[in-house]
mmCIF file of C-alpha atoms in Angstrom:
data_model
loop_
_atom_site.group_PDB
_atom_site.id
_atom_site.type_symbol
_atom_site.label_atom_id
_atom_site.label_comp_id
_atom_site.label_asym_id
_atom_site.label_seq_id
_atom_site.Cartn_x
_atom_site.Cartn_y
_atom_site.Cartn_z
ATOM 1 C CA MET A 1 -0.697 -4.577 26.111
ATOM 2 C CA ASP A 2 -0.343 -5.968 29.634
ATOM 3 C CA GLY A 3 1.937 -3.142 30.738
ATOM 4 C CA HIS A 4 4.395 -3.536 27.858
ATOM 5 C CA GLN A 5 4.873 0.067 26.738
ATOM 6 C CA ASP A 6 7.679 -0.694 24.269
ATOM 7 C CA GLU A 7 5.996 -3.470 22.288
ATOM 8 C CA LEU A 8 3.305 -3.990 19.672
ATOM 9 C CA ARG A 9 1.234 -7.143 19.486
ATOM 10 C CA ALA A 10 0.839 -8.320 15.892
ATOM 11 C CA VAL A 11 -1.134 -10.933 14.016
ATOM 12 C CA TRP A 12 0.979 -12.460 11.268
ATOM 13 C CA ALA A 13 1.049 -14.800 8.287
ATOM 14 C CA LEU A 14 3.689 -16.388 6.075
ATOM 15 C CA LEU A 15 2.856 -16.797 2.382
ATOM 16 C CA SER A 16 5.218 -18.964 0.338
ATOM 17 C CA LYS A 17 5.537 -22.606 -0.701
ATOM 18 C CA PRO A 18 7.817 -25.456 0.383
ATOM 19 C CA ARG A 19 11.050 -26.216 -1.442
ATOM 20 C CA GLY A 20 10.414 -28.369 -4.507
ATOM 21 C CA ASP A 21 6.666 -27.704 -4.394
ATOM 22 C CA GLY A 22 4.718 -27.572 -7.655
ATOM 23 C CA GLY A 23 1.621 -25.808 -6.321
ATOM 24 C CA GLU A 24 0.676 -22.156 -5.992
ATOM 25 C CA TYR A 25 1.844 -19.787 -3.307
ATOM 26 C CA ARG A 26 -0.285 -20.055 -0.178
ATOM 27 C CA VAL A 27 -0.335 -19.257 3.527
ATOM 28 C CA LEU A 28 1.842 -21.832 5.242
ATOM 29 C CA ALA A 29 1.302 -20.564 8.791
ATOM 30 C CA CYS A 30 -0.495 -17.745 10.597
ATOM 31 C CA SER A 31 -1.062 -16.489 14.114
ATOM 32 C CA GLU A 32 -4.687 -17.642 14.290
ATOM 33 C CA GLY A 33 -4.159 -21.288 13.302
ATOM 34 C CA ARG A 34 -4.914 -23.416 10.248
ATOM 35 C CA SER A 35 -8.612 -22.542 10.183
ATOM 36 C CA ALA A 36 -7.667 -18.915 9.413
ATOM 37 C CA HIS A 37 -5.334 -19.686 6.489
ATOM 38 C CA GLY A 38 -7.981 -18.741 3.938
ATOM 39 C CA MET A 39 -8.723 -15.401 5.564
ATOM 40 C CA PHE A 40 -5.052 -14.493 5.809
ATOM 41 C CA ASP A 41 -4.396 -15.635 2.240
ATOM 42 C CA ASP A 42 -6.860 -12.960 1.104
ATOM 43 C CA LEU A 43 -5.406 -10.290 3.406
ATOM 44 C CA VAL A 44 -1.800 -10.928 2.378
ATOM 45 C CA ARG A 45 -2.563 -10.968 -1.342
ATOM 46 C CA ARG A 46 -4.274 -7.609 -1.041
ATOM 47 C CA THR A 47 -0.894 -6.118 -0.076
ATOM 48 C CA LEU A 48 0.996 -7.621 -3.048
ATOM 49 C CA PHE A 49 1.347 -5.716 -6.294
ATOM 50 C CA GLY A 50 3.150 -7.940 -8.760
ATOM 51 C CA THR A 51 5.137 -11.088 -9.358
ATOM 52 C CA PRO A 52 8.797 -11.167 -8.253
ATOM 53 C CA PRO A 53 11.374 -11.626 -11.036
ATOM 54 C CA GLN A 54 12.449 -15.218 -11.530
ATOM 55 C CA TRP A 55 16.083 -14.565 -10.653
ATOM 56 C CA ALA A 56 17.585 -12.961 -7.578
ATOM 57 C CA ASP A 57 19.287 -10.241 -9.636
ATOM 58 C CA GLY A 58 16.151 -9.432 -11.647
ATOM 59 C CA GLY A 59 15.065 -5.802 -11.617
ATOM 60 C CA ALA A 60 16.866 -2.557 -10.916
ATOM 61 C CA PRO A 61 17.698 -1.583 -7.319
ATOM 62 C CA GLY A 62 14.425 -0.788 -5.602
ATOM 63 C CA GLU A 63 12.460 -2.816 -8.165
ATOM 64 C CA GLY A 64 13.938 -6.183 -7.226
ATOM 65 C CA LEU A 65 13.260 -7.852 -3.882
ATOM 66 C CA PRO A 66 12.799 -7.021 -1.090
ATOM 67 C CA TRP A 67 9.469 -5.284 -1.612
ATOM 68 C CA ILE A 68 7.922 -3.491 1.357
ATOM 69 C CA SER A 69 4.255 -2.533 1.381
ATOM 70 C CA PHE A 70 1.739 -1.168 3.875
ATOM 71 C CA GLY A 71 -1.994 -1.846 4.023
ATOM 72 C CA ALA A 72 -4.930 -0.480 5.972
ATOM 73 C CA PHE A 73 -7.686 -2.841 7.100
ATOM 74 C CA GLY A 74 -10.974 -1.877 8.699
ATOM 75 C CA GLU A 75 -13.350 -3.727 10.995
ATOM 76 C CA SER A 76 -14.836 -5.597 8.019
ATOM 77 C CA ASP A 77 -11.514 -7.450 7.633
ATOM 78 C CA LEU A 78 -10.289 -7.809 11.226
ATOM 79 C CA PRO A 79 -11.990 -7.208 14.593
ATOM 80 C CA ARG A 80 -10.256 -3.820 14.914
ATOM 81 C CA ARG A 81 -8.736 -1.310 12.518
ATOM 82 C CA HIS A 82 -5.265 -2.624 11.644
ATOM 83 C CA ILE A 83 -2.196 -1.343 9.818
ATOM 84 C CA SER A 84 -0.150 -3.974 8.003
ATOM 85 C CA ILE A 85 3.361 -4.321 6.676
ATOM 86 C CA SER A 86 4.346 -6.997 4.151
ATOM 87 C CA ILE A 87 7.905 -7.858 3.180
ATOM 88 C CA THR A 88 8.457 -10.021 0.106
ATOM 89 C CA HIS A 89 11.955 -11.491 -0.093
ATOM 90 C CA TRP A 90 13.767 -14.560 -1.400
ATOM 91 C CA SER A 91 13.416 -17.632 0.797
ATOM 92 C CA GLY A 92 17.068 -18.621 0.668
ATOM 93 C CA PRO A 93 19.999 -19.449 -1.636
ATOM 94 C CA SER A 94 18.781 -19.925 -5.213
ATOM 95 C CA GLU A 95 20.306 -23.368 -5.507
ATOM 96 C CA ALA A 96 18.428 -24.582 -2.436
ATOM 97 C CA TYR A 97 15.012 -22.885 -2.581
ATOM 98 C CA CYS A 98 13.413 -23.586 -5.941
ATOM 99 C CA ASP A 99 10.020 -25.041 -6.808
ATOM 100 C CA SER A 100 9.441 -28.128 -8.933
ATOM 101 C CA SER A 101 9.892 -26.033 -12.099
ATOM 102 C CA GLY A 102 13.247 -24.657 -10.981
ATOM 103 C CA ARG A 103 11.893 -21.196 -10.200
ATOM 104 C CA ARG A 104 13.267 -19.279 -7.236
ATOM 105 C CA ILE A 105 10.841 -19.287 -4.283
ATOM 106 C CA ALA A 106 9.867 -16.014 -2.645
ATOM 107 C CA ALA A 107 8.248 -15.551 0.754
ATOM 108 C CA THR A 108 6.018 -12.787 2.090
ATOM 109 C CA ARG A 109 6.029 -12.031 5.813
ATOM 110 C CA PHE A 110 2.815 -10.229 6.763
ATOM 111 C CA PHE A 111 2.231 -8.427 10.070
ATOM 112 C CA ALA A 112 -0.788 -6.393 11.150
ATOM 113 C CA VAL A 113 -1.031 -4.277 14.304
ATOM 114 C CA PRO A 114 -4.077 -2.437 15.709
ATOM 115 C CA TYR A 115 -4.029 1.203 14.643
ATOM 116 C CA GLU A 116 -4.687 2.367 18.205
ATOM 117 C CA GLU A 117 -1.531 0.613 19.438
ATOM 118 C CA LEU A 118 0.547 2.003 16.580
ATOM 119 C CA ALA A 119 -0.752 5.512 17.345
ATOM 120 C CA ARG A 120 0.039 5.073 21.046
ATOM 121 C CA THR A 121 3.685 4.335 20.264
ATOM 122 C CA GLY A 122 3.892 7.218 17.786
ATOM 123 C CA ILE A 123 6.193 5.364 15.382
ATOM 124 C CA GLY A 124 6.112 5.799 11.630
ATOM 125 C CA LEU A 125 6.411 3.444 8.683
ATOM 126 C CA THR A 126 10.185 3.129 8.997
ATOM 127 C CA GLY A 127 9.806 2.398 12.709
ATOM 128 C CA LEU A 128 7.314 -0.369 11.946
ATOM 129 C CA TRP A 129 9.787 -1.854 9.464
ATOM 130 C CA HIS A 130 12.537 -1.892 12.102
ATOM 131 C CA ALA A 131 10.141 -3.617 14.516
ATOM 132 C CA VAL A 132 9.330 -6.490 12.140
ATOM 133 C CA ARG A 133 12.705 -6.817 10.418
ATOM 134 C CA PRO A 134 14.277 -9.270 12.914
ATOM 135 C CA VAL A 135 11.126 -11.371 13.428
ATOM 136 C CA GLU A 136 11.352 -14.890 12.004
ATOM 137 C CA LEU A 137 8.136 -16.636 10.946
ATOM 138 C CA PRO A 138 6.578 -18.759 12.120
ATOM 139 C CA PRO A 139 7.330 -18.103 15.810
ATOM 140 C CA ASP A 140 6.710 -20.682 18.507
ATOM 141 C CA ASP A 141 3.322 -19.356 19.624
ATOM 142 C CA GLY A 142 0.335 -17.429 18.311
ATOM 143 C CA GLN A 143 0.402 -13.660 18.137
ATOM 144 C CA CYS A 144 3.913 -12.253 18.297
ATOM 145 C CA ARG A 145 5.233 -9.165 20.029
ATOM 146 C CA LEU A 146 7.203 -6.645 18.022
ATOM 147 C CA ALA A 147 9.900 -5.006 20.108
ATOM 148 C CA LEU A 148 10.272 -1.250 19.647
ATOM 149 C CA PRO A 149 13.353 0.824 20.460
ATOM 150 C CA THR A 150 12.652 2.082 23.984
ATOM 151 C CA GLY A 151 12.358 5.832 24.146
ATOM 152 C CA HIS A 152 13.226 6.292 20.473
ATOM 153 C CA ASP A 153 11.821 9.510 19.008
ATOM 154 C CA PRO A 154 11.823 9.322 15.187
ATOM 155 C CA LEU A 155 10.945 12.972 14.568
ATOM 156 C CA PRO A 156 14.446 14.537 14.894
ATOM 157 C CA GLU A 157 15.691 12.168 12.183
ATOM 158 C CA VAL A 158 12.698 13.001 9.976
ATOM 159 C CA ALA A 159 13.318 16.737 10.504
ATOM 160 C CA GLU A 160 16.939 16.281 9.444
ATOM 161 C CA LEU A 161 15.787 14.403 6.339
ATOM 162 C CA LEU A 162 13.302 17.122 5.406
ATOM 163 C CA ASP A 163 15.916 19.827 5.885
ATOM 164 C CA GLY A 164 18.222 17.887 3.567
ATOM 165 C CA GLU A 165 17.147 15.214 1.062
ATOM 166 C CA PRO A 166 14.437 14.934 -0.357
ATOM 167 C CA GLY A 167 13.811 18.418 1.037
ATOM 168 C CA PHE A 168 10.806 20.126 2.584
ATOM 169 C CA ASP A 169 9.408 21.743 -0.572
ATOM 170 C CA TRP A 170 9.215 18.452 -2.478
ATOM 171 C CA ALA A 171 7.889 16.385 0.440
ATOM 172 C CA ALA A 172 5.318 19.029 1.458
ATOM 173 C CA ALA A 173 3.908 19.388 -2.063
ATOM 174 C CA THR A 174 3.817 15.598 -2.423
ATOM 175 C CA ALA A 175 1.984 15.195 0.900
ATOM 176 C CA ALA A 176 -0.511 17.918 -0.016
ATOM 177 C CA THR A 177 -1.209 16.250 -3.373
ATOM 178 C CA ALA A 178 -1.633 12.873 -1.670
ATOM 179 C CA LEU A 179 -4.572 14.207 0.336
ATOM 180 C CA GLU A 180 -6.680 14.188 -2.838
ATOM 181 C CA ARG A 181 -5.123 11.879 -5.433
ATOM 182 C CA PRO A 182 -3.078 8.642 -5.416
ATOM 183 C CA LEU A 183 0.550 9.113 -6.437
ATOM 184 C CA ALA A 184 3.009 7.323 -8.714
ATOM 185 C CA LEU A 185 6.472 8.186 -7.413
ATOM 186 C CA VAL A 186 9.157 8.090 -10.094
ATOM 187 C CA SER A 187 12.723 7.747 -8.845
ATOM 188 C CA ARG A 188 15.350 9.940 -10.472
ATOM 189 C CA SER A 189 17.858 7.104 -10.158
ATOM 190 C CA SER A 190 18.037 3.514 -8.962
ATOM 191 C CA ARG A 191 16.995 3.760 -5.315
ATOM 192 C CA PHE A 192 17.130 0.794 -2.968
ATOM 193 C CA ALA A 193 14.050 -0.240 -1.008
ATOM 194 C CA MET A 194 15.149 1.344 2.279
ATOM 195 C CA THR A 195 15.838 4.699 0.606
ATOM 196 C CA ARG A 196 12.391 4.578 -0.983
ATOM 197 C CA LEU A 197 10.832 3.663 2.357
ATOM 198 C CA ALA A 198 12.490 6.650 4.053
ATOM 199 C CA THR A 199 11.115 8.957 1.343
ATOM 200 C CA ILE A 200 7.586 7.551 1.649
ATOM 201 C CA ASP A 201 7.803 7.862 5.435
ATOM 202 C CA ALA A 202 8.921 11.508 5.203
ATOM 203 C CA VAL A 203 5.847 12.288 3.083
ATOM 204 C CA ALA A 204 3.596 10.461 5.563
ATOM 205 C CA TRP A 205 4.985 12.531 8.465
ATOM 206 C CA LEU A 206 3.800 15.679 6.661
ATOM 207 C CA LEU A 207 0.217 14.462 6.999
ATOM 208 C CA PRO A 208 -1.757 14.251 10.245
ATOM 209 C CA TYR A 209 -0.735 11.035 12.017
ATOM 210 C CA GLY A 210 -4.304 9.716 11.721
ATOM 211 C CA CYS A 211 -3.936 9.454 7.932
ATOM 212 C CA ARG A 212 -1.944 6.273 8.552
ATOM 213 C CA ALA A 213 -5.257 4.594 9.402
ATOM 214 C CA GLY A 214 -6.120 4.739 5.692
ATOM 215 C CA LEU A 215 -2.726 4.993 4.003
ATOM 216 C CA THR A 216 -1.518 2.287 1.621
ATOM 217 C CA ALA A 217 2.037 2.469 0.296
ATOM 218 C CA ALA A 218 4.739 0.369 -1.358
ATOM 219 C CA THR A 219 8.400 0.678 -2.286
ATOM 220 C CA TRP A 220 7.566 -0.921 -5.653
ATOM 221 C CA ALA A 221 4.412 -1.929 -7.511
ATOM 222 C CA SER A 222 5.490 -3.661 -10.686
ATOM 223 C CA GLU A 223 1.970 -4.220 -11.973
ATOM 224 C CA PRO A 224 -0.079 -1.067 -11.291
ATOM 225 C CA GLY A 225 -3.833 -1.413 -11.433
ATOM 226 C CA PRO A 226 -7.017 -0.275 -9.692
ATOM 227 C CA TYR A 227 -5.821 -1.583 -6.311
ATOM 228 C CA THR A 228 -2.299 -0.179 -6.474
ATOM 229 C CA PRO A 229 -1.424 1.543 -3.184
ATOM 230 C CA TRP A 230 -2.146 5.220 -2.734
ATOM 231 C CA LEU A 231 1.511 6.212 -2.364
ATOM 232 C CA CYS A 232 4.053 4.053 -4.172
ATOM 233 C CA TYR A 233 6.920 3.824 -6.590
ATOM 234 C CA THR A 234 5.547 2.426 -9.834
ATOM 235 C CA HIS A 235 5.417 2.885 -13.574
ATOM 236 C CA SER A 236 2.791 5.543 -14.169
ATOM 237 C CA ASP A 237 0.045 5.108 -16.741
ATOM 238 C CA PRO A 238 -1.260 8.344 -18.323
ATOM 239 C CA ALA A 239 -4.742 6.820 -18.264
ATOM 240 C CA ASP A 240 -4.579 6.173 -14.528
ATOM 241 C CA GLU A 241 -5.993 8.647 -12.013
ATOM 242 C CA ARG A 242 -2.791 8.804 -10.004
ATOM 243 C CA VAL A 243 -0.485 11.814 -10.165
ATOM 244 C CA ARG A 244 2.990 11.201 -11.534
ATOM 245 C CA VAL A 245 5.521 12.668 -9.104
ATOM 246 C CA LEU A 246 9.161 12.993 -10.104
ATOM 247 C CA GLU A 247 11.681 13.024 -7.274
ATOM 248 C CA SER A 248 13.480 15.855 -9.069
ATOM 249 C CA GLU A 249 10.637 18.394 -8.802
ATOM 250 C CA PRO A 250 7.637 19.060 -6.514
ATOM 251 C CA PRO A 251 4.213 18.244 -7.976
ATOM 252 C CA GLU A 252 1.764 21.039 -8.707
ATOM 253 C CA VAL A 253 -0.842 21.169 -5.949
ATOM 254 C CA SER A 254 -4.153 21.845 -7.690
ATOM 255 C CA SER A 255 -6.958 21.019 -5.248
ATOM 256 C CA ARG A 256 -8.341 23.409 -2.624
ATOM 257 C CA THR A 257 -7.704 20.832 0.116
ATOM 258 C CA GLY A 258 -4.135 20.308 -1.035
ATOM 259 C CA ARG A 259 -3.339 24.019 -1.298
ATOM 260 C CA ALA A 260 -4.767 24.651 2.173
ATOM 261 C CA HIS A 261 -2.651 21.850 3.657
ATOM 262 C CA LEU A 262 0.497 23.081 1.909
ATOM 263 C CA ALA A 263 -0.112 26.590 3.250
ATOM 264 C CA ARG A 264 -0.575 25.152 6.742
ATOM 265 C CA LEU A 265 2.696 23.205 6.511
ATOM 266 C CA ARG A 266 4.609 26.305 5.459
ATOM 267 C CA LEU A 267 3.070 28.373 8.254
ATOM 268 C CA LEU A 268 3.745 25.728 10.912
ATOM 269 C CA ARG A 269 7.343 25.361 9.793
ATOM 270 C CA GLN A 270 7.840 29.107 9.807
ATOM 271 C CA GLU A 271 6.403 29.457 13.323
ATOM 272 C CA LEU A 272 7.598 26.230 14.976
ATOM 273 C CA GLY A 273 10.540 25.047 12.881
ATOM 274 C CA THR A 274 10.679 21.701 11.095
ATOM 275 C CA LEU A 275 10.687 19.609 14.264
ATOM 276 C CA GLY A 276 7.881 21.598 15.880
ATOM 277 C CA MET A 277 5.786 21.262 12.721
ATOM 278 C CA LEU A 278 6.241 17.492 12.777
ATOM 279 C CA ARG A 279 5.217 17.274 16.436
ATOM 280 C CA GLU A 280 2.061 19.270 15.706
ATOM 281 C CA LEU A 281 1.082 16.892 12.887
ATOM 282 C CA ALA A 282 1.992 13.798 14.911
ATOM 283 C CA ALA A 283 -0.337 14.871 17.734
ATOM 284 C CA ASP A 284 -3.441 14.555 15.498
ATOM 285 C CA LYS A 285 -4.117 10.816 15.690
ATOM 286 C CA ARG A 286 -7.789 10.781 14.741
ATOM 287 C CA PRO A 287 -8.215 8.113 12.033
ATOM 288 C CA ALA A 288 -8.553 9.789 8.642
ATOM 289 C CA ARG A 289 -9.055 8.630 5.076
ATOM 290 C CA LEU A 290 -7.051 9.965 2.142
ATOM 291 C CA GLY A 291 -9.039 11.271 -0.795
ATOM 292 C CA GLY A 292 -12.266 11.269 1.192
ATOM 293 C CA ARG A 293 -13.215 7.821 -0.031
ATOM 294 C CA THR A 294 -12.083 4.214 -0.153
ATOM 295 C CA ARG A 295 -10.610 3.169 -3.483
ATOM 296 C CA HIS A 296 -12.357 -0.071 -4.388
ATOM 297 C CA GLY A 297 -12.485 -1.010 -0.725
ATOM 298 C CA ALA A 298 -9.133 -2.787 -0.569
ATOM 299 C CA PRO A 299 -5.488 -1.977 0.114
ATOM 300 C CA GLY A 300 -4.082 -4.172 -2.639
ATOM 301 C CA SER A 301 -4.772 -6.566 -5.463
ATOM 302 C CA ALA A 302 -4.859 -10.318 -5.280
ATOM 303 C CA ALA A 303 -1.584 -11.198 -6.958
ATOM 304 C CA ARG A 304 -2.567 -14.645 -8.135
ATOM 305 C CA GLY A 305 -1.099 -14.750 -11.618
ATOM 306 C CA ARG A 306 2.165 -16.277 -12.776
ATOM 307 C CA GLY A 307 2.642 -18.599 -9.862
ATOM 308 C CA ARG A 308 1.820 -16.067 -7.176
#
């Protein structure tokens, strides 16, 4: 990091299509140059979980754009273990950014940072979002630096969230269940993307920090399937293996691993308080894998249908 203690270095890609274009969505630029467009096209699509609605006002709050998703890539995809964040949003005013068929054009900004650097900074999923939010793509050079709030400690804010809404009991049971089974979060009302992100992040903080090395998550997955992220808001399918979790009530923790983790969370909170419990979990940064296995070996599906 060349002495920069308040920055992350990220590889990046922009997936979209030019205004008036009649072709499919594709990588228009990436940090590694034109020869890497194909590789990044595959990586970005594996963090997409549906086709955006045709109109800007399509979908309920939280289901319409922007969509925010997180992926986990191992050494088989990139030279080092990386954590990614993808943001799918509208390219610009609807009257100005349409393809040749008159459909609104979306764009996906994809960033991936080495897990070791993310762990060194100690930021969470919301912190990573704040780091990439102001970054315009493509930048003037290759890899870009993501500025982080200097000295910012996210844990007091997370502790306040857990002591309020969504509450410790719900978040702890959800985190314990997530150790063994993928989850379909079901919002009790229309929740905007940032509210959903804060809820997902609160659950992630109740796992050892190293679980982020294998965690996949999304604020909305409109087309759930075998590659749907481990922790996401989505329509649940009774035939799917994921656990349906209502925001209005904690899930039932049924596995031995889950029950042991829930008991540990309760004990840590009782002995150390909410903030002390979070610091204990955040200190364990050994890379870990949820569920004890890789689901189909990929963090997302290739969203190629319907113009994507």
